Amino acid sequence: MTETNSKIQTELLEEPYEPTIIVFACNWCSYAGADLAGVSRLKYPTNIRIVRVMCSGRVDPAFIMKAFLKGADGVLVAGCHPGDCHYLEGNLSTEVRVKNTQEAFDILGWETDRLRLEWISASEGKRFAQIITEFTEQIKELGPIKKR
Amino acid sequence: MMVISDQSPIYAAVNLSKSELKTMLSACYQCSSCTSVCPLRRVSKFNPRKIIHKFKMDTPVSEEDLTSCLTCSLCLEVCPQEVDFPEFIRLSRKNVGISDDNFAHHNIFNLIQIFMGEMTESGMKFDFQGKTDPTSNIAYFPGCIDLFDRFLDLKETDFHQIGQSAINIMNKVGISPNLISLKCCGHDAYWTGDEGAYDQVREYNTQFIKSSGISTLVVSCAECYYTFEKLYDLDVRVQHISQFIDENKEKLGFKGETYDLAYHDACRLGRFMKEYDTPRNVLKATGANIKEFTLNKQFTKCCGVSAWLKCDDNSRAIMLRKLEETAQAVGNEGTLAVGCTKCFAHLNCVLEDRKPQHNFQIKVKEIGMIVDETSSSKS
């Protein structure tokens, strides 16, 4: 009896793993997309923390590194579709930077799946919700970051 | 009186208080030799003598001064009292702490060092062509060159080539090196006062090197060489690539065509490790006719940036001076040889700016690259 009691207790106490995901969303497309998702009352996991940037090209590899060091489990960089950038080609440089950062993670021997780049336009509220759901599932599967 | 000697305080865990730092500086009699040679003084108001004086008079060192110092150790070279100003700066940085804004490139390289210490379980992975042998007792560690390729936005500079040349050279000599997968050496964390991050990578590296059973560790970067040789407590032989080449230069079959070349003594290789002649001998063996700078060997001026701290107008001015000196020595289209990956990065960075900043056509090359190009042996 006591055994089952303690079992129930630990199960109740043990909270399921909820990852923290930082989303860098560009002001003109992806943030508006997130807005639309909210206005349309679409459901998506609450694990994300959105950081609005004027352009996804503003996101430096150092920001991504720092997010992970400060305890994020995943980072999503979201920008306008290629060709739609408010600043003409900011998102193209983002593509290069995120690719470089992923390559650097490979060199360091770390999981590249924790960093993702997506193009989300202002009209794609549904896509935003879908990507967030998908990415959260993916991070949940990867589990928490193992610090040394 | 405490004058800092070869017995560097890094071997013991030090946590110097303010009074101890003052004792360290007490030998200074304000002769201002340090200020007169300081490379930063040529372009700014930075004044080591005044910083020492102020500190003795209980005025704390400003963050600006703390982060500006290049720790190139030229002041220590001329100081009649051997007051270790760079060490004082390092310990002050450790006590005060440096904010992220003072680092170049958004602090990415120091973040990577912390990342390597805290998050990853293994060392860096390398991908080079040529023969390597994981059981060999001669190991080669390329350093962070692959990361420079990813995060420094230099289009014409290939950092990967430094490691590739070194492996080519070792193969030509007849050695298949063990491409050892260490973490970053921690030099920058150490010199910016972040000893927590430094200790983490040092512990991993020391253990990894000891368990790998190697007898010789060859590195390309002067900073790696200085850190592994002097700061770490390793029982293996650490060699800079120039020393390795010097021992094996007969096997490399140099063509012997003479050409002009300037050579810049990196502070970590020259003043810190007293390695002036070996790189010169190696370059001479390749057929180079070394045109010396007016200020060379232990009096060489720094390349401009250290430990990714504060790359600003002053740093640029120092780098441009370096290129100017090179142009005077070997002409506007000459070659400058360096023994340090960092000098290679900084000088190439300013070279890629081109007009309207400058009009130099100089090529900056690492020693290993020059040797690999001029050697005719087949691997």
Short mmCIF file of C-alpha atoms in Angstrom, two decimals:
data_model
loop_
_atom_site.label_atom_id
_atom_site.label_comp_id
_atom_site.label_asym_id
_atom_site.label_seq_id
_atom_site.Cartn_x
_atom_site.Cartn_y
_atom_site.Cartn_z
CA MET A 1 0.00 0.00 0.00
CA THR A 2 2.73 2.43 0.98
CA GLU A 3 4.59 1.49 -2.17
CA THR A 4 1.71 2.44 -4.45
CA ASN A 5 1.21 5.58 -2.42
CA SER A 6 4.77 6.71 -2.91
CA LYS A 7 4.54 5.74 -6.57
CA ILE A 8 1.50 7.93 -7.05
CA GLN A 9 3.18 10.69 -5.13
CA THR A 10 6.31 10.68 -7.28
CA GLU A 11 4.20 10.55 -10.42
CA LEU A 12 2.26 13.56 -9.27
CA LEU A 13 5.36 15.43 -8.23
CA GLU A 14 7.29 14.65 -11.38
CA GLU A 15 6.37 17.34 -13.82
CA PRO A 16 6.53 16.42 -17.47
CA TYR A 17 9.51 17.90 -19.33
CA GLU A 18 8.56 21.25 -20.81
CA PRO A 19 11.27 22.67 -23.04
CA THR A 20 11.96 26.38 -23.39
CA ILE A 21 12.18 27.52 -26.98
CA ILE A 22 13.39 30.93 -28.06
CA VAL A 23 11.86 32.18 -31.29
CA PHE A 24 13.55 35.06 -33.06
CA ALA A 25 10.75 36.42 -35.22
CA CYS A 26 11.17 39.17 -37.77
CA ASN A 27 8.93 42.19 -37.28
CA TRP A 28 7.44 42.25 -40.77
CA CYS A 29 6.51 38.65 -41.52
CA SER A 30 6.96 36.07 -38.79
CA TYR A 31 5.88 38.24 -35.87
CA ALA A 32 2.78 39.25 -37.82
CA GLY A 33 2.30 35.56 -38.59
CA ALA A 34 2.42 34.77 -34.88
CA ASP A 35 -0.04 37.60 -34.34
CA LEU A 36 -2.40 36.13 -36.90
CA ALA A 37 -2.13 32.74 -35.23
CA GLY A 38 -3.19 34.39 -31.99
CA VAL A 39 -6.01 36.41 -33.53
CA SER A 40 -7.29 33.33 -35.37
CA ARG A 41 -7.29 31.52 -32.00
CA LEU A 42 -5.09 28.72 -33.27
CA LYS A 43 -3.66 26.44 -30.60
CA TYR A 44 0.05 25.94 -30.25
CA PRO A 45 2.31 24.91 -27.33
CA THR A 46 3.17 27.56 -24.78
CA ASN A 47 6.84 26.62 -24.63
CA ILE A 48 7.95 29.42 -26.92
CA ARG A 49 9.29 32.82 -25.95
CA ILE A 50 9.20 35.19 -28.89
CA VAL A 51 11.95 37.78 -29.33
CA ARG A 52 10.95 40.31 -31.95
CA VAL A 53 13.76 41.55 -34.16
CA MET A 54 13.44 44.06 -36.97
CA CYS A 55 14.90 41.60 -39.45
CA SER A 56 15.97 37.99 -39.11
CA GLY A 57 19.30 39.21 -40.45
CA ARG A 58 19.82 40.88 -37.08
CA VAL A 59 20.17 37.48 -35.39
CA ASP A 60 23.85 36.94 -34.81
CA PRO A 61 25.26 33.44 -34.12
CA ALA A 62 26.28 34.86 -30.74
CA PHE A 63 22.61 35.41 -29.83
CA ILE A 64 21.87 31.79 -30.61
CA MET A 65 24.85 30.56 -28.59
CA LYS A 66 23.88 32.75 -25.69
CA ALA A 67 20.28 31.53 -25.75
CA PHE A 68 21.52 27.96 -25.37
CA LEU A 69 23.99 28.90 -22.66
CA LYS A 70 21.26 30.69 -20.70
CA GLY A 71 19.06 27.60 -20.69
CA ALA A 72 17.05 27.46 -23.90
CA ASP A 73 16.42 23.95 -25.20
CA GLY A 74 15.78 25.01 -28.77
CA VAL A 75 16.10 28.09 -30.94
CA LEU A 76 13.91 28.88 -33.93
CA VAL A 77 14.85 31.69 -36.27
CA ALA A 78 11.89 32.83 -38.34
CA GLY A 79 12.00 35.31 -41.20
CA CYS A 80 10.26 36.35 -44.40
CA HIS A 81 10.30 34.09 -47.42
CA PRO A 82 13.28 34.72 -49.71
CA GLY A 83 12.46 37.68 -51.91
CA ASP A 84 9.93 39.11 -49.44
CA CYS A 85 12.43 40.65 -47.01
CA HIS A 86 11.51 44.16 -45.97
CA TYR A 87 15.23 45.01 -46.23
CA LEU A 88 15.65 43.20 -49.56
CA GLU A 89 18.16 40.51 -48.63
CA GLY A 90 18.44 40.37 -44.85
CA ASN A 91 16.94 36.91 -44.72
CA LEU A 92 19.48 35.57 -47.20
CA SER A 93 22.30 36.46 -44.83
CA THR A 94 20.31 34.76 -42.05
CA GLU A 95 20.28 31.59 -44.08
CA VAL A 96 24.07 31.67 -44.37
CA ARG A 97 24.53 32.46 -40.69
CA VAL A 98 22.23 29.75 -39.41
CA LYS A 99 23.86 27.24 -41.76
CA ASN A 100 27.28 28.29 -40.45
CA THR A 101 26.10 27.99 -36.86
CA GLN A 102 24.77 24.51 -37.53
CA GLU A 103 28.10 23.55 -39.10
CA ALA A 104 29.84 24.95 -36.04
CA PHE A 105 27.61 22.81 -33.80
CA ASP A 106 28.71 19.85 -35.89
CA ILE A 107 32.37 20.74 -35.30
CA LEU A 108 31.73 21.12 -31.58
CA GLY A 109 29.92 17.77 -31.53
CA TRP A 110 26.53 19.08 -30.51
CA GLU A 111 22.94 18.50 -31.68
CA THR A 112 22.22 20.59 -34.76
CA ASP A 113 18.50 19.74 -34.56
CA ARG A 114 18.04 22.17 -31.71
CA LEU A 115 18.46 25.08 -34.09
CA ARG A 116 16.03 25.61 -36.90
CA LEU A 117 15.37 28.21 -39.57
CA GLU A 118 11.89 28.70 -41.01
CA TRP A 119 10.29 31.14 -43.42
CA ILE A 120 6.89 32.29 -42.16
CA SER A 121 5.00 35.09 -43.88
CA ALA A 122 2.44 37.42 -42.28
CA SER A 123 -0.47 35.48 -43.75
CA GLU A 124 0.71 32.08 -42.51
CA GLY A 125 -0.75 31.97 -39.01
CA LYS A 126 -1.68 28.35 -39.46
CA ARG A 127 1.81 27.45 -40.61
CA PHE A 128 3.28 29.26 -37.60
CA ALA A 129 1.16 27.22 -35.18
CA GLN A 130 2.02 24.03 -37.06
CA ILE A 131 5.77 24.70 -37.04
CA ILE A 132 5.79 25.55 -33.34
CA THR A 133 3.88 22.36 -32.51
CA GLU A 134 6.21 20.29 -34.64
CA PHE A 135 9.39 21.88 -33.29
CA THR A 136 8.25 21.55 -29.67
CA GLU A 137 7.59 17.85 -30.23
CA GLN A 138 11.04 17.50 -31.76
CA ILE A 139 12.74 19.22 -28.82
CA LYS A 140 10.73 17.14 -26.37
CA GLU A 141 12.04 14.03 -28.07
CA LEU A 142 15.62 15.30 -27.83
CA GLY A 143 15.13 15.91 -24.11
CA PRO A 144 16.77 18.43 -21.84
CA ILE A 145 20.30 19.67 -22.53
CA LYS A 146 22.93 17.74 -20.65
CA LYS A 147 25.28 20.14 -18.96
CA ARG A 148 28.64 18.85 -17.86
CA MET B 1 59.14 43.49 -2.83
CA MET B 2 57.50 41.11 -5.19
CA VAL B 3 58.67 41.14 -8.74
CA ILE B 4 56.87 38.62 -10.92
CA SER B 5 59.30 35.94 -11.97
CA ASP B 6 59.12 32.87 -14.21
CA GLN B 7 57.21 31.27 -11.39
CA SER B 8 53.96 32.47 -12.83
CA PRO B 9 51.11 32.56 -10.32
CA ILE B 10 48.93 30.42 -12.55
CA TYR B 11 50.40 27.28 -11.10
CA ALA B 12 48.85 28.05 -7.76
CA ALA B 13 45.24 29.06 -7.53
CA VAL B 14 45.52 32.75 -6.87
CA ASN B 15 42.89 35.13 -5.75
CA LEU B 16 44.86 38.29 -5.33
CA SER B 17 43.29 40.98 -3.23
CA LYS B 18 43.79 44.64 -3.95
CA SER B 19 46.71 44.99 -1.53
CA GLU B 20 48.49 42.07 -3.15
CA LEU B 21 48.04 43.62 -6.56
CA LYS B 22 49.55 46.79 -5.17
CA THR B 23 52.54 44.88 -3.84
CA MET B 24 52.94 43.43 -7.31
CA LEU B 25 53.18 46.94 -8.72
CA SER B 26 55.27 48.38 -5.89
CA ALA B 27 58.53 47.96 -7.79
CA CYS B 28 57.40 50.47 -10.40
CA TYR B 29 59.24 53.79 -10.10
CA GLN B 30 57.27 55.58 -12.81
CA CYS B 31 60.01 55.78 -15.45
CA SER B 32 57.38 55.57 -18.21
CA SER B 33 59.36 53.14 -20.35
CA CYS B 34 56.20 51.06 -20.72
CA THR B 35 54.18 53.96 -22.04
CA SER B 36 56.86 54.93 -24.52
CA VAL B 37 56.88 51.50 -26.18
CA CYS B 38 53.19 50.61 -25.86
CA PRO B 39 51.79 49.95 -29.37
CA LEU B 40 48.45 51.29 -28.24
CA ARG B 41 50.05 54.53 -27.07
CA ARG B 42 51.03 55.28 -30.68
CA VAL B 43 47.36 55.65 -31.59
CA SER B 44 45.50 56.48 -28.38
CA LYS B 45 45.79 57.98 -24.91
CA PHE B 46 46.35 54.60 -23.27
CA ASN B 47 48.98 55.01 -20.57
CA PRO B 48 50.29 52.00 -18.58
CA ARG B 49 52.39 54.17 -16.26
CA LYS B 50 49.40 56.26 -15.31
CA ILE B 51 47.24 53.19 -14.77
CA ILE B 52 49.82 51.81 -12.33
CA HIS B 53 50.13 55.16 -10.60
CA LYS B 54 46.38 55.57 -10.29
CA PHE B 55 45.94 52.07 -8.97
CA LYS B 56 48.54 52.67 -6.29
CA MET B 57 46.64 55.82 -5.34
CA ASP B 58 43.45 53.80 -4.88
CA THR B 59 41.71 54.83 -8.10
CA PRO B 60 40.29 51.70 -9.73
CA VAL B 61 41.31 50.92 -13.30
CA SER B 62 38.57 52.03 -15.68
CA GLU B 63 36.90 49.38 -17.80
CA GLU B 64 38.12 51.18 -20.90
CA ASP B 65 41.76 50.79 -19.82
CA LEU B 66 41.21 47.26 -18.65
CA THR B 67 39.83 46.13 -22.00
CA SER B 68 42.10 48.22 -24.21
CA CYS B 69 45.38 46.60 -23.09
CA LEU B 70 46.65 44.14 -25.69
CA THR B 71 48.63 42.10 -23.12
CA CYS B 72 51.35 41.92 -25.75
CA SER B 73 53.98 42.08 -23.02
CA LEU B 74 56.21 44.61 -24.78
CA CYS B 75 56.14 46.78 -21.63
CA LEU B 76 57.52 43.88 -19.60
CA GLU B 77 60.36 43.59 -22.10
CA VAL B 78 61.60 47.14 -21.50
CA CYS B 79 60.67 47.53 -17.83
CA PRO B 80 63.84 47.96 -15.74
CA GLN B 81 62.00 46.67 -12.68
CA GLU B 82 60.24 43.77 -14.42
CA VAL B 83 56.81 44.81 -13.27
CA ASP B 84 54.43 42.38 -14.94
CA PHE B 85 51.82 44.79 -16.26
CA PRO B 86 50.00 42.24 -18.48
CA GLU B 87 49.60 39.91 -15.53
CA PHE B 88 48.26 42.83 -13.49
CA ILE B 89 45.73 43.55 -16.22
CA ARG B 90 44.73 39.90 -16.38
CA LEU B 91 44.19 39.65 -12.64
CA SER B 92 42.25 42.92 -12.63
CA ARG B 93 40.06 41.61 -15.42
CA LYS B 94 39.46 38.53 -13.33
CA ASN B 95 38.55 40.60 -10.28
CA VAL B 96 36.40 43.16 -12.06
CA GLY B 97 34.92 41.12 -14.90
CA ILE B 98 34.40 42.29 -18.46
CA SER B 99 30.98 42.91 -19.94
CA ASP B 100 29.97 41.35 -23.25
CA ASP B 101 29.88 44.68 -25.08
CA ASN B 102 33.64 44.94 -25.00
CA PHE B 103 34.21 41.89 -27.14
CA ALA B 104 34.44 41.89 -30.89
CA HIS B 105 32.06 39.83 -33.06
CA HIS B 106 29.34 39.93 -30.38
CA ASN B 107 31.59 37.86 -28.14
CA ILE B 108 30.95 34.75 -30.26
CA PHE B 109 34.38 33.19 -29.77
CA ASN B 110 34.37 33.48 -26.01
CA LEU B 111 30.82 32.15 -25.94
CA ILE B 112 32.03 29.16 -27.92
CA GLN B 113 34.77 28.58 -25.36
CA ILE B 114 32.21 28.61 -22.55
CA PHE B 115 29.95 26.41 -24.69
CA MET B 116 32.73 23.88 -25.15
CA GLY B 117 33.41 23.84 -21.45
CA GLU B 118 29.83 23.53 -20.29
CA MET B 119 27.76 21.85 -22.96
CA THR B 120 29.69 19.45 -25.15
CA GLU B 121 31.02 16.10 -24.10
CA SER B 122 33.70 15.67 -26.73
CA GLY B 123 36.35 17.78 -28.40
CA MET B 124 36.20 19.47 -31.77
CA LYS B 125 35.78 17.35 -34.86
CA PHE B 126 38.08 17.97 -37.80
CA ASP B 127 37.87 17.02 -41.41
CA PHE B 128 41.17 17.14 -43.30
CA GLN B 129 42.54 15.34 -46.31
CA GLY B 130 45.73 13.31 -46.07
CA LYS B 131 46.97 10.46 -43.95
CA THR B 132 46.10 10.45 -40.28
CA ASP B 133 46.57 7.67 -37.79
CA PRO B 134 44.68 7.62 -34.47
CA THR B 135 47.31 5.35 -32.88
CA SER B 136 50.31 7.54 -33.74
CA ASN B 137 52.16 9.03 -30.79
CA ILE B 138 52.69 12.31 -32.62
CA ALA B 139 49.50 14.34 -32.46
CA TYR B 140 48.44 17.43 -34.35
CA PHE B 141 45.85 19.90 -33.03
CA PRO B 142 44.66 22.52 -35.57
CA GLY B 143 42.89 24.75 -33.02
CA CYS B 144 39.80 26.79 -33.75
CA ILE B 145 40.54 27.53 -37.43
CA ASP B 146 37.39 25.78 -38.67
CA LEU B 147 35.30 28.01 -36.43
CA PHE B 148 37.00 31.12 -37.83
CA ASP B 149 35.87 29.98 -41.27
CA ARG B 150 32.29 29.82 -40.02
CA PHE B 151 32.05 33.02 -38.00
CA LEU B 152 34.55 35.48 -39.45
CA ASP B 153 33.04 36.93 -42.55
CA LEU B 154 36.25 36.79 -44.61
CA LYS B 155 35.68 35.82 -48.21
CA GLU B 156 39.24 35.48 -49.48
CA THR B 157 40.86 33.95 -46.42
CA ASP B 158 40.87 30.20 -46.00
CA PHE B 159 41.66 29.25 -42.43
CA HIS B 160 41.14 25.55 -43.11
CA GLN B 161 44.25 25.71 -45.29
CA ILE B 162 46.44 26.29 -42.19
CA GLY B 163 45.53 22.87 -40.82
CA GLN B 164 45.64 21.25 -44.22
CA SER B 165 49.17 22.58 -44.86
CA ALA B 166 50.36 21.31 -41.49
CA ILE B 167 49.01 17.84 -42.20
CA ASN B 168 50.56 17.92 -45.70
CA ILE B 169 53.92 18.82 -44.17
CA MET B 170 53.70 16.02 -41.62
CA ASN B 171 52.80 13.55 -44.35
CA LYS B 172 55.71 14.75 -46.48
CA VAL B 173 58.06 14.12 -43.56
CA GLY B 174 56.64 10.63 -43.37
CA ILE B 175 54.46 10.95 -40.31
CA SER B 176 50.75 10.22 -40.13
CA PRO B 177 49.70 12.41 -37.23
CA ASN B 178 47.02 11.60 -34.72
CA LEU B 179 44.43 14.32 -35.40
CA ILE B 180 43.65 14.87 -31.74
CA SER B 181 40.13 15.99 -30.87
CA LEU B 182 40.68 18.46 -28.04
CA LYS B 183 38.53 21.34 -26.92
CA CYS B 184 39.67 24.93 -27.31
CA CYS B 185 42.91 25.57 -25.42
CA GLY B 186 41.23 28.27 -23.29
CA HIS B 187 43.84 30.95 -23.95
CA ASP B 188 41.29 33.72 -24.50
CA ALA B 189 39.20 32.78 -21.48
CA TYR B 190 42.36 32.81 -19.40
CA TRP B 191 43.50 36.23 -20.60
CA THR B 192 40.08 37.83 -20.31
CA GLY B 193 39.92 36.69 -16.70
CA ASP B 194 37.27 34.01 -17.11
CA GLU B 195 39.12 31.32 -15.20
CA GLY B 196 36.01 29.20 -14.69
CA ALA B 197 35.70 28.57 -18.42
CA TYR B 198 39.46 28.14 -18.72
CA ASP B 199 39.57 25.51 -15.97
CA GLN B 200 36.78 23.53 -17.56
CA VAL B 201 38.49 23.15 -20.92
CA ARG B 202 41.90 22.67 -19.29
CA GLU B 203 40.68 19.78 -17.18
CA TYR B 204 39.13 18.06 -20.18
CA ASN B 205 42.16 18.61 -22.40
CA THR B 206 44.69 17.53 -19.77
CA GLN B 207 42.79 14.33 -19.12
CA PHE B 208 42.26 13.64 -22.82
CA ILE B 209 45.93 14.15 -23.68
CA LYS B 210 47.07 11.98 -20.80
CA SER B 211 44.70 9.15 -21.69
CA SER B 212 45.52 9.30 -25.40
CA GLY B 213 49.11 8.23 -24.74
CA ILE B 214 50.79 10.64 -27.15
CA SER B 215 54.36 11.82 -26.70
CA THR B 216 54.42 14.92 -28.93
CA LEU B 217 51.71 17.47 -29.57
CA VAL B 218 52.18 19.72 -32.61
CA VAL B 219 50.08 22.88 -32.87
CA SER B 220 49.80 25.57 -35.54
CA CYS B 221 48.80 28.51 -33.38
CA ALA B 222 51.20 30.43 -31.16
CA GLU B 223 48.48 30.82 -28.55
CA CYS B 224 47.84 27.07 -28.38
CA TYR B 225 51.59 26.52 -28.10
CA TYR B 226 51.96 29.00 -25.26
CA THR B 227 48.90 27.67 -23.42
CA PHE B 228 49.72 23.98 -23.70
CA GLU B 229 53.40 24.47 -22.96
CA LYS B 230 53.34 27.04 -20.23
CA LEU B 231 49.92 27.10 -18.59
CA TYR B 232 48.97 23.43 -18.73
CA ASP B 233 50.72 20.83 -16.67
CA LEU B 234 51.29 18.24 -19.39
CA ASP B 235 53.96 15.60 -19.54
CA VAL B 236 54.12 15.56 -23.34
CA ARG B 237 56.37 17.54 -25.63
CA VAL B 238 54.53 20.49 -27.16
CA GLN B 239 55.85 21.81 -30.46
CA HIS B 240 54.91 24.77 -32.57
CA ILE B 241 54.67 23.86 -36.25
CA SER B 242 57.83 25.88 -36.98
CA GLN B 243 59.80 23.83 -34.45
CA PHE B 244 58.51 20.63 -35.98
CA ILE B 245 59.55 21.80 -39.45
CA ASP B 246 62.95 22.92 -38.16
CA GLU B 247 63.68 19.40 -36.94
CA ASN B 248 62.62 17.81 -40.21
CA LYS B 249 63.54 20.40 -42.82
CA GLU B 250 65.97 18.12 -44.70
CA LYS B 251 63.12 15.81 -45.64
CA LEU B 252 61.01 18.53 -47.19
CA GLY B 253 63.11 19.18 -50.30
CA PHE B 254 62.83 22.94 -50.69
CA LYS B 255 63.21 24.30 -54.19
CA GLY B 256 65.56 26.99 -52.94
CA GLU B 257 64.30 29.83 -55.12
CA THR B 258 64.95 33.03 -53.23
CA TYR B 259 62.21 35.53 -52.56
CA ASP B 260 61.66 38.46 -50.23
CA LEU B 261 59.60 38.07 -47.12
CA ALA B 262 58.77 39.98 -43.97
CA TYR B 263 58.27 38.16 -40.70
CA HIS B 264 56.10 39.29 -37.80
CA ASP B 265 56.95 37.86 -34.37
CA ALA B 266 53.71 36.94 -32.67
CA CYS B 267 53.76 37.98 -29.02
CA ARG B 268 52.82 34.52 -27.72
CA LEU B 269 55.52 32.85 -29.80
CA GLY B 270 58.19 35.51 -29.42
CA ARG B 271 58.07 37.36 -26.16
CA PHE B 272 56.16 34.71 -24.23
CA MET B 273 57.99 31.61 -25.49
CA LYS B 274 61.29 33.21 -26.61
CA GLU B 275 61.05 31.56 -30.02
CA TYR B 276 62.65 34.07 -32.38
CA ASP B 277 65.15 32.12 -34.42
CA THR B 278 63.38 28.85 -35.21
CA PRO B 279 60.67 30.39 -37.42
CA ARG B 280 63.33 32.51 -39.15
CA ASN B 281 65.52 29.45 -39.78
CA VAL B 282 62.56 27.61 -41.25
CA LEU B 283 61.69 30.51 -43.54
CA LYS B 284 65.31 30.90 -44.60
CA ALA B 285 65.44 27.20 -45.47
CA THR B 286 62.53 27.69 -47.85
CA GLY B 287 64.64 30.26 -49.69
CA ALA B 288 63.23 33.38 -48.08
CA ASN B 289 65.32 36.47 -47.77
CA ILE B 290 63.88 37.94 -44.58
CA LYS B 291 63.57 41.70 -44.59
CA GLU B 292 63.48 42.60 -40.93
CA PHE B 293 61.28 45.33 -39.50
CA THR B 294 63.01 48.18 -37.70
CA LEU B 295 61.42 46.90 -34.53
CA ASN B 296 61.73 43.13 -34.56
CA LYS B 297 62.17 40.11 -32.30
CA GLN B 298 61.39 41.05 -28.69
CA PHE B 299 60.50 44.62 -29.68
CA THR B 300 57.90 43.72 -32.31
CA LYS B 301 54.72 45.73 -32.09
CA CYS B 302 51.54 43.74 -31.58
CA CYS B 303 49.20 42.88 -34.48
CA GLY B 304 46.41 44.91 -32.88
CA VAL B 305 43.88 42.69 -31.10
CA SER B 306 44.18 40.11 -28.38
CA ALA B 307 41.66 37.60 -27.07
CA TRP B 308 38.90 39.08 -29.26
CA LEU B 309 38.72 42.07 -26.95
CA LYS B 310 37.65 45.39 -28.30
CA CYS B 311 38.49 45.58 -31.98
CA ASP B 312 38.04 49.31 -32.48
CA ASP B 313 39.59 52.21 -34.38
CA ASN B 314 42.81 51.92 -32.39
CA SER B 315 43.20 48.26 -33.28
CA ARG B 316 42.60 49.08 -36.93
CA ALA B 317 45.20 51.84 -36.79
CA ILE B 318 47.76 49.44 -35.28
CA MET B 319 47.02 46.83 -37.94
CA LEU B 320 47.34 49.39 -40.72
CA ARG B 321 50.70 50.46 -39.25
CA LYS B 322 51.81 46.85 -39.35
CA LEU B 323 50.85 46.63 -43.02
CA GLU B 324 52.58 49.94 -43.69
CA GLU B 325 55.78 48.58 -42.12
CA THR B 326 55.43 45.47 -44.26
CA ALA B 327 54.98 47.56 -47.39
CA GLN B 328 58.13 49.49 -46.50
CA ALA B 329 60.10 46.29 -46.00
CA VAL B 330 58.97 44.13 -48.91
CA GLY B 331 56.95 46.42 -51.15
CA ASN B 332 53.26 46.85 -51.65
CA GLU B 333 52.74 43.38 -53.08
CA GLY B 334 55.04 41.49 -50.74
CA THR B 335 54.33 38.68 -48.33
CA LEU B 336 54.19 38.82 -44.55
CA ALA B 337 54.75 35.57 -42.67
CA VAL B 338 53.20 35.05 -39.25
CA GLY B 339 53.44 32.21 -36.76
CA CYS B 340 50.08 32.71 -35.12
CA THR B 341 46.58 31.94 -36.35
CA LYS B 342 45.20 35.01 -34.60
CA CYS B 343 47.67 37.44 -36.22
CA PHE B 344 46.77 35.75 -39.50
CA ALA B 345 43.07 36.38 -38.86
CA HIS B 346 43.39 39.98 -37.69
CA LEU B 347 45.74 41.14 -40.43
CA ASN B 348 43.73 39.41 -43.16
CA CYS B 349 40.56 40.96 -41.79
CA VAL B 350 41.94 44.47 -42.18
CA LEU B 351 43.41 43.57 -45.59
CA GLU B 352 39.99 42.59 -46.92
CA ASP B 353 38.60 46.06 -46.20
CA ARG B 354 40.59 47.52 -49.09
CA LYS B 355 39.62 50.94 -50.34
CA PRO B 356 39.01 53.57 -49.11
CA GLN B 357 40.81 52.43 -45.95
CA HIS B 358 44.02 51.41 -47.66
CA ASN B 359 45.48 50.19 -50.89
CA PHE B 360 47.77 47.39 -49.79
CA GLN B 361 48.15 44.30 -51.95
CA ILE B 362 50.12 42.48 -49.26
CA LYS B 363 49.57 38.78 -48.65
CA VAL B 364 49.62 37.52 -45.08
CA LYS B 365 50.55 33.87 -44.79
CA GLU B 366 51.09 31.43 -41.98
CA ILE B 367 54.50 29.69 -41.74
CA GLY B 368 53.03 26.23 -42.41
CA MET B 369 51.32 27.46 -45.57
CA ILE B 370 54.56 28.94 -46.94
CA VAL B 371 56.51 25.78 -46.17
CA ASP B 372 53.88 23.58 -47.79
CA GLU B 373 53.87 25.74 -50.92
CA THR B 374 57.66 25.79 -51.31
CA SER B 375 58.34 22.17 -50.46
CA SER B 376 58.63 19.84 -53.42
CA SER B 377 58.50 16.50 -51.61
CA LYS B 378 55.60 14.20 -52.21
CA SER B 379 53.68 12.82 -49.28
#
